[in-house]
């Protein structure tokens, strides 16, 4: 049998975790090649992995905006799979290169055009036919959210419900990095997401809200009550399509007051703009400048303390009776750093990316075309989560119980 070759594109916080975790499962991933725009970042990751695991990986420079360059890279490396953990802007070029070269593809975030802060699967789903024709598979959104949250929904549907009526996806990061303002993953992608209008789905239609208009206080196990704001998040688009009986889905993320105050000021002075402006005769994009000024998310690892808790809260019907469950995963920033030199936000994204790719290489999740996570049997993925460092829990609640704290109790 030919040795497998795994090509990872992107050497940021998430790329670091994927590279570490693939090296820790090197029997499955075979030879690992780490490619990114800045080769020196790949070299640092490869050196750390060599010291910690003894695994040696090849590093390569690539411009993932260029399909010819990507084709050349895939051809030179004879990759069996491409794990895309660069930025969402590169999804389509990498997918197209995979189609041309007949190689399986996986990512963790849906395509975004650099000039429009709009998240949708349309252009990636439209490539389904081409993936089928090329006899290859694309797995979309194999991070935590999207990713594990989709798998949690599929698991709830398979084991706990005949019909799920409502889902709240709850994303809590109670970590503290000590900076007045920093983002836990790529600043540009993060700020575009949280400054956009909110949206949720109810009774067959999308309902739009102003950014951060809806706040609820959820009581997160092992963390406590936290202000949580309704955002639009990409996994809702596929869950609405694939979870039967669903009539409401919302997504909440926690934010502290300091983060929100900074965001408001930056927005008011135009620093979140994504259109070029003229500055001393030069064109600059305010959001890109801000991204350069903010701490590199990869540098937050050694300073971040505290926990994350991400899960799904689902209500529905089983055997004719109402049922409520909460499936969640708690990670500790310092423990993640100890293991792979990254904080929990990168860890909880990188581990599921590795697991998705592992199941594809093993043929446990297989198919031809473009797939979202909830289309596959959730059980093998759930098992791997526990084995690979993301153990989860299920809490069964009374039909009318929930974890929402009335504000006066906080
Ligand atoms: P980073 O900004 O830390 O890393 C991105 C990496 O991609 C950098 O190494 C960057 O290179 C590289 N890159 C950017 N453009 C190109 C290009 N044109 N060609 C080659 N390489 C390029 O981001 P993160 O690691 O935090 O995030 C990675 C991905 O994970 C993003 O898509 C993000 O949206 C996604 N994500 C998903 C989550 C989930 O739960 N599903 C949660 C968090 C993140 P350089 O170093 O030169 O800038």
Coordinates of C-alpha atoms and ligand atoms in Angstrom, one line a residue:
X1 CA 0.0 0.0 0.0
X2 CA 1.2 3.5 -0.8
X3 CA 2.2 5.6 2.1
X4 CA -0.5 8.3 2.9
X5 CA 0.6 12.0 2.6
X6 CA -1.2 14.7 4.4
X7 CA -1.0 18.3 3.2
X8 CA -1.9 21.0 5.8
X9 CA -2.3 24.6 4.5
X10 CA -2.1 27.4 7.0
X11 CA 0.4 27.8 9.9
X12 CA -1.6 30.0 12.3
X13 CA -3.0 29.0 15.7
X14 CA -5.3 26.3 14.2
X15 CA -2.6 25.0 11.8
X16 CA -0.3 24.5 14.7
X17 CA -2.8 22.3 16.5
X18 CA -3.7 20.3 13.4
X19 CA 0.0 19.7 12.6
X20 CA 0.7 18.6 16.2
X21 CA -2.4 16.3 16.3
X22 CA -1.6 14.7 12.9
X23 CA 1.9 14.1 14.1
X24 CA 0.5 12.4 17.2
X25 CA -1.6 10.1 14.9
X26 CA 1.2 9.7 12.3
X27 CA 0.3 6.1 11.5
X28 CA -2.9 7.4 9.9
X29 CA -1.6 10.6 8.4
X30 CA 1.7 9.2 7.0
X31 CA 4.1 11.9 5.8
X32 CA 2.9 15.4 6.8
X33 CA 3.6 18.5 4.8
X34 CA 2.9 21.9 6.4
X35 CA 2.5 24.8 3.8
X36 CA 1.6 28.4 4.4
X37 CA 2.2 31.9 3.1
X38 CA 5.1 32.5 5.5
X39 CA 7.4 29.5 5.5
X40 CA 9.2 30.6 8.7
X41 CA 6.0 30.1 10.6
X42 CA 5.8 26.5 9.3
X43 CA 9.4 25.9 10.3
X44 CA 8.8 27.0 13.9
X45 CA 5.8 24.7 14.2
X46 CA 7.7 21.8 12.6
X47 CA 10.7 22.3 15.0
X48 CA 8.4 22.3 18.1
X49 CA 6.7 19.1 16.8
X50 CA 10.1 17.4 16.2
X51 CA 11.2 18.3 19.7
X52 CA 8.0 17.1 21.3
X53 CA 7.0 14.1 19.2
X54 CA 10.1 13.1 17.2
X55 CA 8.0 13.4 14.0
X56 CA 9.7 15.3 11.1
X57 CA 7.5 17.2 8.7
X58 CA 8.3 19.0 5.4
X59 CA 7.5 22.7 5.3
X60 CA 6.7 24.6 2.1
X61 CA 5.8 28.2 1.1
X62 CA 2.6 28.6 -0.9
X63 CA 0.3 31.3 -2.0
X64 CA -3.1 29.6 -1.5
X65 CA -4.9 32.4 -3.5
X66 CA -3.3 30.9 -6.6
X67 CA -4.8 27.8 -8.1
X68 CA -1.7 27.0 -10.3
X69 CA 0.6 27.3 -7.2
X70 CA -1.7 25.0 -5.2
X71 CA -1.9 22.4 -8.1
X72 CA 1.9 22.4 -8.2
X73 CA 2.2 22.0 -4.5
X74 CA -0.4 19.1 -4.5
X75 CA 1.5 17.5 -7.4
X76 CA 4.9 17.9 -5.8
X77 CA 3.8 16.5 -2.5
X78 CA 1.5 13.7 -3.9
X79 CA -1.0 14.6 -1.1
X80 CA -3.8 12.1 -0.3
X81 CA -5.8 14.8 1.5
X82 CA -5.7 18.6 1.9
X83 CA -6.6 20.1 5.3
X84 CA -7.3 23.8 4.8
X85 CA -6.7 25.8 7.9
X86 CA -5.7 29.0 6.1
X87 CA -8.4 31.7 6.0
X88 CA -11.9 31.4 4.6
X89 CA -10.9 33.5 1.7
X90 CA -8.8 30.6 0.4
X91 CA -11.6 28.0 0.5
X92 CA -12.6 28.2 -3.2
X93 CA -9.1 28.2 -4.7
X94 CA -8.1 25.2 -2.5
X95 CA -11.3 23.4 -3.4
X96 CA -10.7 24.0 -7.1
X97 CA -7.1 22.8 -6.9
X98 CA -8.3 19.7 -5.2
X99 CA -10.9 19.1 -7.9
X100 CA -8.2 19.5 -10.6
X101 CA -5.8 17.2 -8.8
X102 CA -8.4 14.6 -7.6
X103 CA -7.6 15.0 -3.9
X104 CA -9.9 15.0 -0.9
X105 CA -10.5 18.3 0.9
X106 CA -11.4 19.5 4.4
X107 CA -11.9 22.9 6.0
X108 CA -13.1 24.5 9.2
X109 CA -14.9 27.7 8.1
X110 CA -17.1 28.6 5.1
X111 CA -16.0 30.7 2.2
X112 CA -16.0 34.4 2.6
X113 CA -15.2 37.0 -0.1
X114 CA -12.6 39.4 1.3
X115 CA -14.8 42.4 0.2
X116 CA -18.1 41.3 1.7
X117 CA -18.6 40.1 5.2
X118 CA -21.1 37.4 4.3
X119 CA -21.0 33.8 5.3
X120 CA -22.8 31.2 3.2
X121 CA -22.2 27.7 1.8
X122 CA -23.6 28.5 -1.6
X123 CA -20.4 28.6 -3.6
X124 CA -19.0 25.6 -1.8
X125 CA -22.2 23.5 -2.1
X126 CA -22.2 24.4 -5.9
X127 CA -19.0 22.5 -6.3
X128 CA -20.8 19.2 -5.3
X129 CA -21.1 18.0 -8.9
X130 CA -17.5 18.7 -9.6
X131 CA -16.3 16.8 -6.5
X132 CA -18.6 13.9 -7.5
X133 CA -17.2 13.8 -11.0
X134 CA -13.6 13.9 -9.7
X135 CA -14.5 11.0 -7.4
X136 CA -13.4 12.9 -4.3
X137 CA -14.9 14.2 -1.1
X138 CA -15.0 17.6 0.6
X139 CA -15.9 17.8 4.3
X140 CA -16.9 21.4 5.2
X141 CA -16.7 23.0 8.6
X142 CA -14.8 20.4 10.6
X143 CA -13.8 22.7 13.5
X144 CA -15.7 23.1 16.8
X145 CA -18.4 25.5 15.7
X146 CA -19.0 24.7 12.9
X147 CA -18.0 21.1 13.3
X148 CA -18.4 19.5 16.7
X149 CA -21.7 21.5 17.2
X150 CA -23.1 19.9 14.0
X151 CA -22.0 16.5 15.2
X152 CA -23.6 17.1 18.6
X153 CA -26.9 17.9 16.8
X154 CA -26.6 14.7 14.7
X155 CA -25.8 12.7 17.9
X156 CA -28.9 14.2 19.7
X157 CA -31.0 13.4 16.7
X158 CA -29.8 9.8 16.5
X159 CA -29.8 8.9 20.2
X160 CA -32.2 11.2 22.1
X161 CA -35.0 12.5 19.8
X162 CA -37.6 11.5 17.3
X163 CA -37.8 15.2 16.3
X164 CA -35.7 18.1 17.5
X165 CA -37.8 21.3 17.6
X166 CA -35.3 23.9 18.8
X167 CA -31.5 24.2 19.2
X168 CA -29.4 26.9 20.9
X169 CA -25.7 26.6 20.2
X170 CA -23.9 28.0 23.1
X171 CA -20.3 29.2 22.8
X172 CA -18.6 30.4 26.0
X173 CA -15.0 31.4 26.3
X174 CA -14.2 32.3 29.9
X175 CA -10.5 32.5 29.2
X176 CA -8.4 35.6 30.2
X177 CA -5.3 36.5 28.3
X178 CA -4.6 39.7 30.3
X179 CA -4.8 42.1 27.3
X180 CA -7.4 44.8 27.3
X181 CA -8.4 43.7 23.7
X182 CA -7.4 40.8 21.6
X183 CA -9.1 38.1 19.5
X184 CA -8.7 34.4 20.1
X185 CA -8.5 33.5 16.4
X186 CA -7.7 35.5 13.3
X187 CA -8.7 39.1 14.2
X188 CA -10.1 40.0 10.8
X189 CA -12.3 36.9 10.6
X190 CA -13.4 37.2 14.2
X191 CA -14.2 41.0 14.1
X192 CA -16.1 40.6 10.8
X193 CA -18.2 37.8 12.4
X194 CA -19.1 39.7 15.6
X195 CA -19.7 43.1 14.0
X196 CA -22.1 41.7 11.5
X197 CA -25.9 41.8 12.0
X198 CA -27.3 38.9 14.1
X199 CA -29.7 36.4 12.5
X200 CA -31.7 33.3 13.8
X201 CA -34.1 30.9 12.2
X202 CA -37.7 30.5 13.3
X203 CA -40.8 29.0 11.7
X204 CA -39.2 28.6 8.3
X205 CA -37.6 32.0 8.0
X206 CA -34.5 34.0 9.0
X207 CA -35.0 36.8 11.4
X208 CA -32.4 39.6 11.4
X209 CA -31.3 41.6 14.5
X210 CA -28.9 44.5 14.9
X211 CA -25.4 43.4 16.0
X212 CA -25.4 42.2 19.6
X213 CA -29.1 43.3 20.0
X214 CA -30.2 40.1 21.8
X215 CA -28.5 39.2 25.1
X216 CA -29.3 36.3 27.3
X217 CA -27.5 35.0 30.4
X218 CA -26.8 31.3 30.2
X219 CA -25.4 29.4 33.2
X220 CA -22.5 27.4 31.8
X221 CA -21.5 24.3 33.8
X222 CA -18.1 24.6 35.4
X223 CA -18.0 28.3 34.5
X224 CA -21.1 30.0 35.7
X225 CA -23.5 32.7 34.3
X226 CA -22.2 34.7 31.4
X227 CA -23.6 37.4 29.1
X228 CA -24.2 35.7 25.8
X229 CA -25.1 37.5 22.6
X230 CA -27.1 36.3 19.6
X231 CA -24.9 36.1 16.4
X232 CA -25.4 34.6 13.0
X233 CA -23.1 31.6 12.7
X234 CA -22.6 29.5 9.7
X235 CA -23.5 26.0 11.0
X236 CA -27.1 27.1 11.3
X237 CA -27.4 27.2 7.5
X238 CA -26.7 23.5 7.1
X239 CA -28.5 22.4 10.3
X240 CA -31.7 24.1 9.2
X241 CA -31.4 21.9 6.0
X242 CA -30.5 18.6 7.6
X243 CA -32.1 18.4 11.1
X244 CA -35.7 17.1 10.8
X245 CA -38.6 18.9 12.5
X246 CA -36.5 21.9 13.5
X247 CA -38.5 25.1 13.9
X248 CA -36.0 27.3 15.7
X249 CA -32.2 27.6 15.9
X250 CA -30.1 30.3 17.5
X251 CA -26.4 30.8 18.2
X252 CA -25.0 32.6 21.3
X253 CA -21.5 33.6 22.1
X254 CA -20.2 35.2 25.4
X255 CA -18.4 38.5 25.4
X256 CA -17.1 40.6 28.3
X257 CA -17.8 44.3 28.7
X258 CA -14.3 45.3 27.9
X259 CA -14.4 43.5 24.5
X260 CA -17.7 45.1 23.6
X261 CA -16.5 48.6 24.6
X262 CA -13.5 48.2 22.4
X263 CA -15.6 46.9 19.5
X264 CA -18.0 49.9 19.8
X265 CA -15.2 52.5 19.8
X266 CA -13.3 50.8 16.9
X267 CA -16.5 50.6 14.9
X268 CA -17.4 54.3 15.7
X269 CA -14.0 55.5 14.4
X270 CA -14.1 53.3 11.3
X271 CA -11.4 50.8 12.2
X272 CA -13.6 47.8 11.4
X273 CA -14.0 49.0 7.7
X274 CA -13.2 46.4 5.0
X275 CA -13.2 48.8 2.1
X276 CA -9.8 50.5 1.1
X277 CA -9.3 54.1 2.2
X278 CA -6.5 56.5 1.1
X279 CA -3.9 57.3 3.8
X280 CA -1.0 59.6 2.8
X281 CA -1.4 58.5 -0.8
X282 CA -1.5 54.8 0.0
X283 CA -4.5 52.6 0.0
X284 CA -5.1 50.7 3.3
X285 CA -8.0 48.6 4.6
X286 CA -8.7 49.7 8.2
X287 CA -9.6 46.1 9.4
X288 CA -6.3 44.8 8.0
X289 CA -4.3 47.6 9.8
X290 CA -6.2 46.7 13.0
X291 CA -5.4 43.1 12.5
X292 CA -1.7 43.9 12.3
X293 CA -1.8 46.0 15.5
X294 CA -3.6 43.4 17.6
X295 CA -1.7 40.6 19.3
X296 CA -1.2 37.6 17.1
X297 CA -3.7 35.0 18.4
X298 CA -0.9 32.4 18.4
X299 CA 0.9 34.5 21.0
X300 CA -2.0 34.3 23.4
X301 CA -1.3 30.7 24.2
X302 CA 1.1 31.0 27.1
X303 CA -0.9 33.8 28.7
X304 CA -4.4 32.5 28.6
X305 CA -6.0 31.0 31.7
X306 CA -9.6 29.7 32.3
X307 CA -11.9 27.4 30.4
X308 CA -14.1 27.2 27.3
X309 CA -17.5 25.5 27.2
X310 CA -19.2 25.0 23.8
X311 CA -22.3 22.9 23.4
X312 CA -25.9 22.6 22.1
X313 CA -29.1 22.9 24.0
X314 CA -31.9 21.0 22.2
X315 CA -35.6 20.5 22.9
X316 CA -37.9 18.1 21.1
X317 CA -40.0 15.0 21.3
X318 CA -39.1 11.4 22.1
X319 CA -41.7 8.6 22.2
X320 CA -44.4 11.3 22.2
X321 CA -43.0 13.1 25.3
X322 CA -41.2 16.4 25.4
X323 CA -37.4 16.1 26.0
X324 CA -34.5 18.6 26.7
X325 CA -30.8 17.8 26.5
X326 CA -27.6 19.7 26.7
X327 CA -24.4 18.3 25.1
X328 CA -21.2 20.2 25.9
X329 CA -17.4 20.1 25.9
X330 CA -15.2 21.9 28.4
X331 CA -11.5 22.7 27.6
X332 CA -8.9 24.3 29.8
X333 CA -6.7 26.9 28.0
X334 CA -3.6 26.1 30.1
X335 CA -3.9 22.3 29.6
X336 CA -4.2 22.8 25.8
X337 CA -1.1 24.9 25.8
X338 CA 0.8 22.3 27.8
X339 CA -0.1 19.7 25.2
X340 CA 0.4 21.5 21.9
X341 CA 1.5 25.1 22.6
X342 CA -1.9 26.6 21.7
X343 CA -4.8 28.0 23.7
X344 CA -8.2 26.3 23.8
X345 CA -9.8 28.2 20.9
X346 CA -7.2 26.9 18.4
X347 CA -7.2 23.5 20.2
X348 CA -10.9 23.0 20.0
X349 CA -10.8 23.9 16.3
X350 CA -7.7 21.9 15.3
X351 CA -8.5 18.7 17.0
X352 CA -11.9 18.2 15.2
X353 CA -10.1 19.1 11.9
X354 CA -7.6 16.3 12.5
X355 CA -10.5 13.9 13.5
X356 CA -12.5 14.7 10.4
X357 CA -9.4 14.0 8.2
X358 CA -8.6 10.8 10.2
X359 CA -12.1 9.4 9.6
X360 CA -11.8 10.3 5.9
X361 CA -8.4 8.6 5.5
X362 CA -9.7 5.6 7.3
X363 CA -12.8 5.4 5.1
X364 CA -15.1 5.6 8.1
X365 CA -16.6 8.8 6.8
X366 CA -16.7 8.5 3.0
X367 CA -18.6 9.7 0.0
X368 CA -18.2 11.6 -3.3
X369 CA -19.2 15.2 -3.3
X370 CA -19.4 18.1 -0.8
X371 CA -20.6 17.2 2.7
X372 CA -21.5 19.0 6.0
X373 CA -20.6 17.2 9.2
X374 CA -24.2 16.3 10.3
X375 CA -24.6 14.1 7.2
X376 CA -22.4 11.4 8.6
X377 CA -22.8 8.9 11.5
X378 CA -21.9 11.0 14.6
X379 CA -20.8 8.0 16.7
X380 CA -17.2 7.5 15.4
X381 CA -16.6 11.2 15.6
X382 CA -17.9 11.4 19.2
X383 CA -15.7 8.5 20.2
X384 CA -12.6 10.2 18.7
X385 CA -13.4 13.4 20.5
X386 CA -12.9 11.7 23.8
X387 CA -9.8 9.8 22.7
X388 CA -8.1 12.9 21.1
X389 CA -8.5 15.4 24.0
X390 CA -12.1 16.8 23.8
X391 CA -14.2 14.7 26.1
X392 CA -17.9 15.7 26.2
X393 CA -20.9 15.3 28.4
X394 CA -24.7 14.9 28.0
X395 CA -27.0 16.5 30.6
X396 CA -30.7 15.4 30.5
X397 CA -33.0 18.1 31.8
X398 CA -36.7 18.2 32.6
X399 CA -38.9 19.1 29.7
X400 CA -39.4 22.7 31.0
X401 CA -35.9 23.2 32.5
X402 CA -33.3 25.3 30.9
X403 CA -30.0 27.0 31.7
X404 CA -31.1 30.6 31.2
X405 CA -30.6 32.8 34.2
X406 CA -33.2 35.6 34.6
X407 CA -31.1 38.8 34.6
X408 CA -32.2 39.9 38.1
X409 CA -30.5 36.7 39.6
X410 CA -27.1 37.6 38.1
Ligands
LIG1 P1 -4.5 32.6 11.7 O1 -4.6 33.9 11.1 O2 -3.7 32.4 13.0 O3 -3.8 31.6 10.6 C1 -4.1 31.6 9.2 C2 -2.9 31.1 8.5 O4 -3.2 31.0 7.1 C3 -1.7 31.9 8.6 O5 -0.6 31.1 8.8 C4 -1.6 32.6 7.3 O6 -0.3 33.0 6.8 C5 -2.2 31.6 6.4 N1 -2.6 32.2 5.1 C6 -3.4 33.3 5.0 N2 -3.6 33.6 3.7 C7 -2.8 32.7 3.0 C8 -2.6 32.5 1.6 N3 -3.1 33.3 0.7 N4 -1.8 31.5 1.3 C9 -1.2 30.7 2.2 N5 -1.5 30.8 3.5 C10 -2.2 31.8 3.9 O7 -5.9 31.9 11.8 P2 -6.4 30.8 12.7 O8 -5.4 29.7 12.7 O9 -6.9 31.3 14.0 O10 -7.7 30.2 11.9 C11 -7.5 29.3 10.8 C12 -8.9 29.0 10.2 O11 -9.7 28.4 11.2 C13 -9.7 30.2 9.7 O12 -10.4 29.9 8.6 C14 -10.7 30.4 10.8 O13 -11.9 31.0 10.4 C15 -11.0 29.0 11.2 N6 -11.6 28.8 12.6 C16 -12.6 27.9 12.7 C17 -13.2 27.7 13.9 C18 -14.3 26.7 14.1 O14 -14.6 26.4 15.3 N7 -14.8 26.1 13.1 C19 -12.8 28.5 15.1 C20 -11.6 29.3 14.9 C21 -11.1 29.5 13.6 P3 0.6 34.2 7.4 O15 1.1 33.5 8.7 O16 1.6 34.5 6.4 O17 -0.4 35.3 7.7

